[in-house]
Short mmCIF file of C-alpha atoms in Angstrom, two decimals:
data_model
loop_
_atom_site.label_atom_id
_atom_site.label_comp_id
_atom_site.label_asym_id
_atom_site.label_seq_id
_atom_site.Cartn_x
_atom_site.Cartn_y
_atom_site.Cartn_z
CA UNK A 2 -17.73 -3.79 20.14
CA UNK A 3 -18.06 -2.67 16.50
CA UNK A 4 -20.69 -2.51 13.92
CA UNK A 5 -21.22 -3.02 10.38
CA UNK A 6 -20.18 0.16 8.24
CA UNK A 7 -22.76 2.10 6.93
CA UNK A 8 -21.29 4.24 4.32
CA UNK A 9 -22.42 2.89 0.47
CA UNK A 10 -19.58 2.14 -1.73
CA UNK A 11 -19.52 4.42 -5.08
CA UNK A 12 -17.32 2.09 -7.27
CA UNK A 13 -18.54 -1.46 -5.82
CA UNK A 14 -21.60 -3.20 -6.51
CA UNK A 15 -21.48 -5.00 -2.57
CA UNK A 16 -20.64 -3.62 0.68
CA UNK A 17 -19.86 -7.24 1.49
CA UNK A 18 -17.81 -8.57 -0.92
CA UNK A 19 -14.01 -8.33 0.19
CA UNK A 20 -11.20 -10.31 -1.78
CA UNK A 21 -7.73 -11.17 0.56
CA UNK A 22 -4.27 -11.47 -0.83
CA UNK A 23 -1.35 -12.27 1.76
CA UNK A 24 1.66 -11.81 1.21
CA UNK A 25 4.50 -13.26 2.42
CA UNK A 26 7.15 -11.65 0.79
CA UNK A 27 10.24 -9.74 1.73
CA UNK A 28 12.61 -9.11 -1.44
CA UNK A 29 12.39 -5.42 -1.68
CA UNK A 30 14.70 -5.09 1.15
CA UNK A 31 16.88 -6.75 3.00
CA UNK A 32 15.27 -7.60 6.79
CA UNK A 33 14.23 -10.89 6.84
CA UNK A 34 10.64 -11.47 8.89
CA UNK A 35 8.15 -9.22 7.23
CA UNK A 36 7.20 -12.43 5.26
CA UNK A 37 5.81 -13.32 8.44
CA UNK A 38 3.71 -10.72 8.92
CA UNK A 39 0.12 -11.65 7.19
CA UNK A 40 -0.40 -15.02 8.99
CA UNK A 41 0.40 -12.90 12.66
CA UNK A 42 -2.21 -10.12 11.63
CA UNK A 43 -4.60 -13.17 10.78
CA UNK A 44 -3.71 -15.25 13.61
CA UNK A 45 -4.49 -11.93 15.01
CA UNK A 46 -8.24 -11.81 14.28
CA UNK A 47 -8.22 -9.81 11.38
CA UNK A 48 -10.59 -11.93 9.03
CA UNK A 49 -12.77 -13.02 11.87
CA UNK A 50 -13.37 -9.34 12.82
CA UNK A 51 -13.88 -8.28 8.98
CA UNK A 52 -16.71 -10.94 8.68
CA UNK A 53 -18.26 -10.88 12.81
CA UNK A 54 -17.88 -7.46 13.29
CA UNK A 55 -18.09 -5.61 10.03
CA UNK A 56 -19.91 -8.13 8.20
CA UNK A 57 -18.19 -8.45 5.03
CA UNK A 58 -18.36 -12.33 2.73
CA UNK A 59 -14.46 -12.54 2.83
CA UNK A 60 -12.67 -14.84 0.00
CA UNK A 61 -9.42 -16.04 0.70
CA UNK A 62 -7.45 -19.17 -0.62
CA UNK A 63 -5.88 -19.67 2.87
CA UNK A 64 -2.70 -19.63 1.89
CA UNK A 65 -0.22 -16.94 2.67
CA UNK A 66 1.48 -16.67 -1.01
CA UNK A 67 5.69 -16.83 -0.76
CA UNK A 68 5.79 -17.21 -4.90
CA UNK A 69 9.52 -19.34 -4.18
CA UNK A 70 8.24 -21.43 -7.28
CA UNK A 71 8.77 -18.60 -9.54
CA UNK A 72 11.37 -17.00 -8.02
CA UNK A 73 14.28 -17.56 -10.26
CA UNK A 74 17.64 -19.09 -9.09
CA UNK A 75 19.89 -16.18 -10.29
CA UNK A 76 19.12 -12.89 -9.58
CA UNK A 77 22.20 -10.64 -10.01
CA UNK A 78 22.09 -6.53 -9.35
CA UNK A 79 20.63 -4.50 -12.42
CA UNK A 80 20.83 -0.90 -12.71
CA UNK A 81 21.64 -1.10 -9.37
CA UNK A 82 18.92 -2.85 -8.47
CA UNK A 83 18.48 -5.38 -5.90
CA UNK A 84 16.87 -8.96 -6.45
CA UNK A 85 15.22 -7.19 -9.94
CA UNK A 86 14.09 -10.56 -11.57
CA UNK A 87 12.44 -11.97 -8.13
CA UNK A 88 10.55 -8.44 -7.04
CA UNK A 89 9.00 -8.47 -10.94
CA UNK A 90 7.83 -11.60 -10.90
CA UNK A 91 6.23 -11.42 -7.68
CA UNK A 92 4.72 -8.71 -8.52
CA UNK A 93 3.09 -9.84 -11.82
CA UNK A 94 2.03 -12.35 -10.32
CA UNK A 95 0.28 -10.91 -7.40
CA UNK A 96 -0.81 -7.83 -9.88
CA UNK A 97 -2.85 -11.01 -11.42
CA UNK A 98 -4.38 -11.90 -7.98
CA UNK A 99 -5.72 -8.63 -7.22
CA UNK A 100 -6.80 -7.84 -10.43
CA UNK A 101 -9.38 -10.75 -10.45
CA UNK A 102 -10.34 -9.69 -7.48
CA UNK A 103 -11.42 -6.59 -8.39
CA UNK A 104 -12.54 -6.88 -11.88
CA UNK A 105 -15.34 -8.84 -10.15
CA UNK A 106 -16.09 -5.97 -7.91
CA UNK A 107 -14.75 -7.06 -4.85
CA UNK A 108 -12.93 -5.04 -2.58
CA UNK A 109 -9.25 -5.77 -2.33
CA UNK A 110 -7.17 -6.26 0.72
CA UNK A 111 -3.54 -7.25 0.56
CA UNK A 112 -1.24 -7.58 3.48
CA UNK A 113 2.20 -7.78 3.04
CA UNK A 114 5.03 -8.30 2.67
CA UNK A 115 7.90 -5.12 2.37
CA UNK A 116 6.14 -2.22 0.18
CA UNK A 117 7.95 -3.16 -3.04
CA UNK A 118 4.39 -5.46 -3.48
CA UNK A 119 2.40 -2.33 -4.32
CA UNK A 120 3.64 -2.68 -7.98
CA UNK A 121 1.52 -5.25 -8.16
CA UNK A 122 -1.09 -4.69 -6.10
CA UNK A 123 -1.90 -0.92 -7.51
CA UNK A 124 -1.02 -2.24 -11.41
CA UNK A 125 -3.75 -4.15 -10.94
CA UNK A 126 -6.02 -2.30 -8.99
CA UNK A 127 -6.05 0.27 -11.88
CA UNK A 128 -6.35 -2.43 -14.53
CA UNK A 129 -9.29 -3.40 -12.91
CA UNK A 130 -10.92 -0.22 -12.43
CA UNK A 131 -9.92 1.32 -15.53
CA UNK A 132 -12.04 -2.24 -17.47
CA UNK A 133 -14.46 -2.10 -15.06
CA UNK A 134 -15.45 1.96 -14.50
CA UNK A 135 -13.94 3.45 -17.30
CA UNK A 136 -12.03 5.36 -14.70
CA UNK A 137 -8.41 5.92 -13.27
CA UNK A 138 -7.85 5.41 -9.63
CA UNK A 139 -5.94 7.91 -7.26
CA UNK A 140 -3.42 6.04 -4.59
CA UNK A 141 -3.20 7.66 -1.52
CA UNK A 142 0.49 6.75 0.11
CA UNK A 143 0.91 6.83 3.62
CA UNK A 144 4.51 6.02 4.37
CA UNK A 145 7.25 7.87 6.07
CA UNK A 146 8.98 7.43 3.16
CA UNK A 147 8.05 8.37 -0.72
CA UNK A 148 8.94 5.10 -2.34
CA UNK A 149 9.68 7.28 -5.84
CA UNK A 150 13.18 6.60 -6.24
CA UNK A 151 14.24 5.38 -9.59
CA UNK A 152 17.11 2.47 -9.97
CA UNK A 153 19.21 5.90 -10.85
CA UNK A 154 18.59 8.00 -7.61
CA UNK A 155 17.85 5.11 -5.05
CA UNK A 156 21.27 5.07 -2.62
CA UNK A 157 20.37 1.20 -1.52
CA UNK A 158 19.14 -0.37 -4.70
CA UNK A 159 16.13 -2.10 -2.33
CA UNK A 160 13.24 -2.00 -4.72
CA UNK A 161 10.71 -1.49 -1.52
CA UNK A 162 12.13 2.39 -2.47
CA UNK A 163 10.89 2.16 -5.56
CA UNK A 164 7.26 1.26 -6.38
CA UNK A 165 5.96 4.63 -6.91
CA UNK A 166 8.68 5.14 -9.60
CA UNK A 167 7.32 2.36 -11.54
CA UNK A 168 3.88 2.32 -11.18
CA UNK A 169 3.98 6.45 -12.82
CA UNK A 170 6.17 5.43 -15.91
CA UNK A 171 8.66 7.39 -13.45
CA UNK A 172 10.82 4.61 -13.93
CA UNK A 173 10.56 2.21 -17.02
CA UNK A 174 12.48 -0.97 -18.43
CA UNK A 175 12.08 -2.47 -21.23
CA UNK A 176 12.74 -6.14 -20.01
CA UNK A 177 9.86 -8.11 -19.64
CA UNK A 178 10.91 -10.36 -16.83
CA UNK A 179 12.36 -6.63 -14.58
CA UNK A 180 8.87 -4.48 -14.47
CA UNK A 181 9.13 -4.50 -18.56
CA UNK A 182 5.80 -6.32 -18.44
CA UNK A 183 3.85 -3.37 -16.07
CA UNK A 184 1.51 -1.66 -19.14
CA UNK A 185 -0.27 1.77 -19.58
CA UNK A 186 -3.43 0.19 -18.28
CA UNK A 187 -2.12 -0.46 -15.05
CA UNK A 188 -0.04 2.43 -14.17
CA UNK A 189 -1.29 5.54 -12.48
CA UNK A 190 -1.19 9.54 -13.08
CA UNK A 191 0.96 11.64 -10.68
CA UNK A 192 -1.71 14.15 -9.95
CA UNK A 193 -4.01 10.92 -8.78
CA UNK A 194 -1.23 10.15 -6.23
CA UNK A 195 -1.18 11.80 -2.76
CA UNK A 196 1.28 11.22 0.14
CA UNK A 197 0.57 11.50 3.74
CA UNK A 198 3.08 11.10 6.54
CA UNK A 199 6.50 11.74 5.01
CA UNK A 200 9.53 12.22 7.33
CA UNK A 201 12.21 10.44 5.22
CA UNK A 202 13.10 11.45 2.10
CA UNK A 203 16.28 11.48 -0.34
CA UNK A 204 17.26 13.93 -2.12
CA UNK A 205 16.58 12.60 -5.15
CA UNK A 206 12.64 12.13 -4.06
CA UNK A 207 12.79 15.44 -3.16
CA UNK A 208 13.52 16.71 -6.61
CA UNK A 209 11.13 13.91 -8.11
CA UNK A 210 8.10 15.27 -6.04
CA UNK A 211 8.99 18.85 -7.15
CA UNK A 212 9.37 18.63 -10.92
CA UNK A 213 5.87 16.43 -10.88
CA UNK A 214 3.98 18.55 -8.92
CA UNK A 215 2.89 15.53 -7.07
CA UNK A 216 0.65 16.65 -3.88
CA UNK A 217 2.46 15.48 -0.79
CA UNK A 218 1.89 16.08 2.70
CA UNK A 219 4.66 15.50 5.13
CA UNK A 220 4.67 15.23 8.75
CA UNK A 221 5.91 19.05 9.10
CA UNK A 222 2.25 19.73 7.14
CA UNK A 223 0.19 17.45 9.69
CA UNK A 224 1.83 19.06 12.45
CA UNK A 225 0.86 22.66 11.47
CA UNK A 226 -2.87 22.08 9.96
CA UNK A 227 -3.57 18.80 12.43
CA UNK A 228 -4.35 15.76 10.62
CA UNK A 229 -8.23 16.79 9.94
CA UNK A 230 -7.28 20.03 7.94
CA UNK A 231 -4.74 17.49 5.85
CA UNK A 232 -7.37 15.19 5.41
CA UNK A 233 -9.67 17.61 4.04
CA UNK A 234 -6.96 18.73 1.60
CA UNK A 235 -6.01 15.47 0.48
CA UNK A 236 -9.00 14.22 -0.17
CA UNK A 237 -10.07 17.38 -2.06
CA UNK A 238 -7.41 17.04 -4.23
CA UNK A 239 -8.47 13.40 -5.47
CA UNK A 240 -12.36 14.49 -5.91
CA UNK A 241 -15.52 12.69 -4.99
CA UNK A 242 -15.71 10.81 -8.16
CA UNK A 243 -12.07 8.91 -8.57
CA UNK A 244 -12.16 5.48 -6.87
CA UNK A 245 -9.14 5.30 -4.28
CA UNK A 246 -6.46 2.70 -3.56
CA UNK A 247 -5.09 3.43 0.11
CA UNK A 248 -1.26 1.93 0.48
CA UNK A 249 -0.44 2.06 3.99
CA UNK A 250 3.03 1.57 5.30
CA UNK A 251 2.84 0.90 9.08
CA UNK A 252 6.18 2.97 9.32
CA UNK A 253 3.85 6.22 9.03
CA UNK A 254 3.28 5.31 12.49
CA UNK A 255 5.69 6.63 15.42
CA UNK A 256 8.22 4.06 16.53
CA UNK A 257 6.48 4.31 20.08
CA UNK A 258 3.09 2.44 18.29
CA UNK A 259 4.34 0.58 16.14
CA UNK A 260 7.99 -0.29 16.22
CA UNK A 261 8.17 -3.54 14.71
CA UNK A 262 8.97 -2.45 10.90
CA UNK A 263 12.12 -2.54 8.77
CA UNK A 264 12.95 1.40 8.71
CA UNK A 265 11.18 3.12 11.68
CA UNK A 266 11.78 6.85 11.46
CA UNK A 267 10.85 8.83 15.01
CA UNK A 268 8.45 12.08 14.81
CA UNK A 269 5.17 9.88 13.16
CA UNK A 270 2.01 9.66 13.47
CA UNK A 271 -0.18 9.20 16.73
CA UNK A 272 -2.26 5.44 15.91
CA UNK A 273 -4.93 7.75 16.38
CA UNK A 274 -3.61 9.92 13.75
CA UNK A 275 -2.90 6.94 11.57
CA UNK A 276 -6.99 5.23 11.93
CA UNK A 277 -8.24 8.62 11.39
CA UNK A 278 -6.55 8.83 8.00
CA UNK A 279 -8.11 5.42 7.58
CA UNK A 280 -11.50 6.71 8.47
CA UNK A 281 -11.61 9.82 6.77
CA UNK A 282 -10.56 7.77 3.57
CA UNK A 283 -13.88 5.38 4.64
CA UNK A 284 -16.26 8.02 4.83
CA UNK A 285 -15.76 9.24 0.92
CA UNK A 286 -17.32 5.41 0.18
CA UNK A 287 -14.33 5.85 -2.90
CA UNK A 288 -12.25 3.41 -1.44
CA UNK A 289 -11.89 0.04 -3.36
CA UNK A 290 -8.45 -1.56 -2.42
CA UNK A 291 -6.31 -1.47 0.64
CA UNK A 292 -2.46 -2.49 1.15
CA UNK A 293 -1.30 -2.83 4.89
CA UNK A 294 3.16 -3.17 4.52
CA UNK A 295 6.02 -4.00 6.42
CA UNK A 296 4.57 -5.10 9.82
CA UNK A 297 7.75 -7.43 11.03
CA UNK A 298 7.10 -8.62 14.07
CA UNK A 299 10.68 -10.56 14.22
CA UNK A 300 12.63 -6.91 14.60
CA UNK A 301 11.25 -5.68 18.19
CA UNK A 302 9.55 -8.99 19.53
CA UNK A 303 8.02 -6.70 22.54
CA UNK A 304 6.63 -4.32 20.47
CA UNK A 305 5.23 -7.12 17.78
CA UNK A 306 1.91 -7.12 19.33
CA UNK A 307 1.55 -3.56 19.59
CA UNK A 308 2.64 -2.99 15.93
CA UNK A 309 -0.02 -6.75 14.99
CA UNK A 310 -2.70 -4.49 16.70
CA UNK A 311 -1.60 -0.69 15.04
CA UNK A 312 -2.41 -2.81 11.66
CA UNK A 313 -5.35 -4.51 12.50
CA UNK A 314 -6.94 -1.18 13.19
CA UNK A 315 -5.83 0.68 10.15
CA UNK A 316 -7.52 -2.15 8.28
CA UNK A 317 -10.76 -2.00 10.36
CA UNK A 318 -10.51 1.66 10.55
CA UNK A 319 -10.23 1.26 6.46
CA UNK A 320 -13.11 -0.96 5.96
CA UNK A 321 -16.18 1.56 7.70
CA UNK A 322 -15.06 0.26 11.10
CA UNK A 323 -15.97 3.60 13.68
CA UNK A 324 -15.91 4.87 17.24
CA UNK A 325 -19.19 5.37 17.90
#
């Protein structure tokens, strides 16, 4: 049994007021059944455990969002990218969604969809916050992967690679209708971004993360502090007074949790490890948006439920949900 959270939020007027976005969108990559993913963590529970159990007031459309009516019917490669016209206008028009949301001072949940929808779901998280506070927001990324690469370094061209690359001004383009329409208002600063759980990394991130100086924290980091030491550290880094967007990518989770997702990488995190970094981020009371990624529980149908559960805790685990 669970309880209402009791932590006060610093950056939202209500505890109780919680905005949902789903997602069901796969075009940043290429594994088809991820779009199914936020009506099985729903059909799940989630929203009835968010408003029994936690108490929030939750608003959502019912409707998990697929966006095929503004998809356009050609989308050839560009700058090596895949699906470039589709992913950007998904993402503008989900970056409207969850800025509404939260310029009205709701808390923002999105599930997804592959993690290319984080363009859209951060640009307008910091839109919000940035109209609304006066402030920038910090992103914390947990992912086995970085997500920086630019249309240049990225080896597949899958745009899920890339959303941290465009939401710094990393990567830019000047076409309206491929990212050309993301603005300074709704990008974020490198030093506000922090990584937890990478394990997967190409060489070209590599070099990214280095010449930024961008704070990351792989798994070879959690394994010789323990996750509580790289908490402390990463949230330390962002400060007590910088509201937080937390993008998790259920891939920072060990295959053994959670092994339904598109590009499981062994040697993750324990789902213990994985709620704790959920908690800790909880306890600051800086948190203001969520993103839970590329649960797809078509790829290991006997591990769907276990994955469907791994995410329905990070969420609850997000939104004050504790042990004790």
């Amino acid at each position: 049994m669970t309880s209402a959270p009791t932590v006060q939020p610093k950056f939202l007027p209500s505890r109780h007021d919680l905005g949902l976005v789903a997602v069901g969108f796969s075009g940043g990559q290429t594994k088809a059944g991820v779009d199914a993913a936020p009506m099985a963590l729903i059909e799940a529970g989630l929203i009835q455990q968010l408003e029994e159990d936690l108490d929030f007031k939750v608003t959502y459309d019912g409707q998990v969002h697929s966006y095929t009516d503004i998809m356009p019917k050609e989308d050839p490669d560009y700058r090596g990218m895949k699906k470039p016209r589709t992913v950007s206008a998904v993402t503008r028009a989900l970056s409207e969604q969850v800025y509404e949301h939260a310029k009205s001072g709701k808390f923002v949940l999105t599930l997804g969809g592959d993690h290319s929808i984080a363009i859209g779901t951060v640009a307008g998280t910091a839109k919000a916050a940035r109209e609304r506070l006066g402030k920038e927001i910090a992103v914390i990324w947990v992912d086995a992967h970085a997500d920086i690469n630019t249309p240049e370094t990225s080896e597949s061209g899958n745009i899920h690679g890339m959303p941290v690359a465009f939401l710094t001004g990393l990567a830019t383009e000047k076409n309206e209708d491929m990212f050309g329409w993301i603005q300074d208002n709704q990008r974020i600063n490198v030093k506000k971004l922090v990584y937890i759980g990478l394990r997967d990394i190409d060489r070209g991130e590599k070099k990214i993360l280095k010449e930024h100086g961008i704070k990351a924290f792989s798994m070879h980091d959690i394994d010789k502090h323990g996750i509580g030491r790289v908490m402390d550290m990463a949230l330390g880094w962002i400060g007590s007074d910088t509201p937080i967007h937390l993008s998790f990518d259920v891939d920072a989770i060990d295959p053994m949790w959670a092994p339904s997702t598109g590009t499981p990488v062994r040697g993750g995190l324990t789902l213990r490890e994985g709620d704790f970094i959920a908690e800790c981020v909880a306890e600051t009371g800086s948190l203001i948006a969520l993103d839970l990624v590329e649960v797809n529980p078509s790829l290991d149908v006997k591990g769907a439920s276990d994955t469907v559960r791994a995410g329905c805790s990070i969420v609850r685990c997000a939104l004050g949900d504790t042990l004790l």
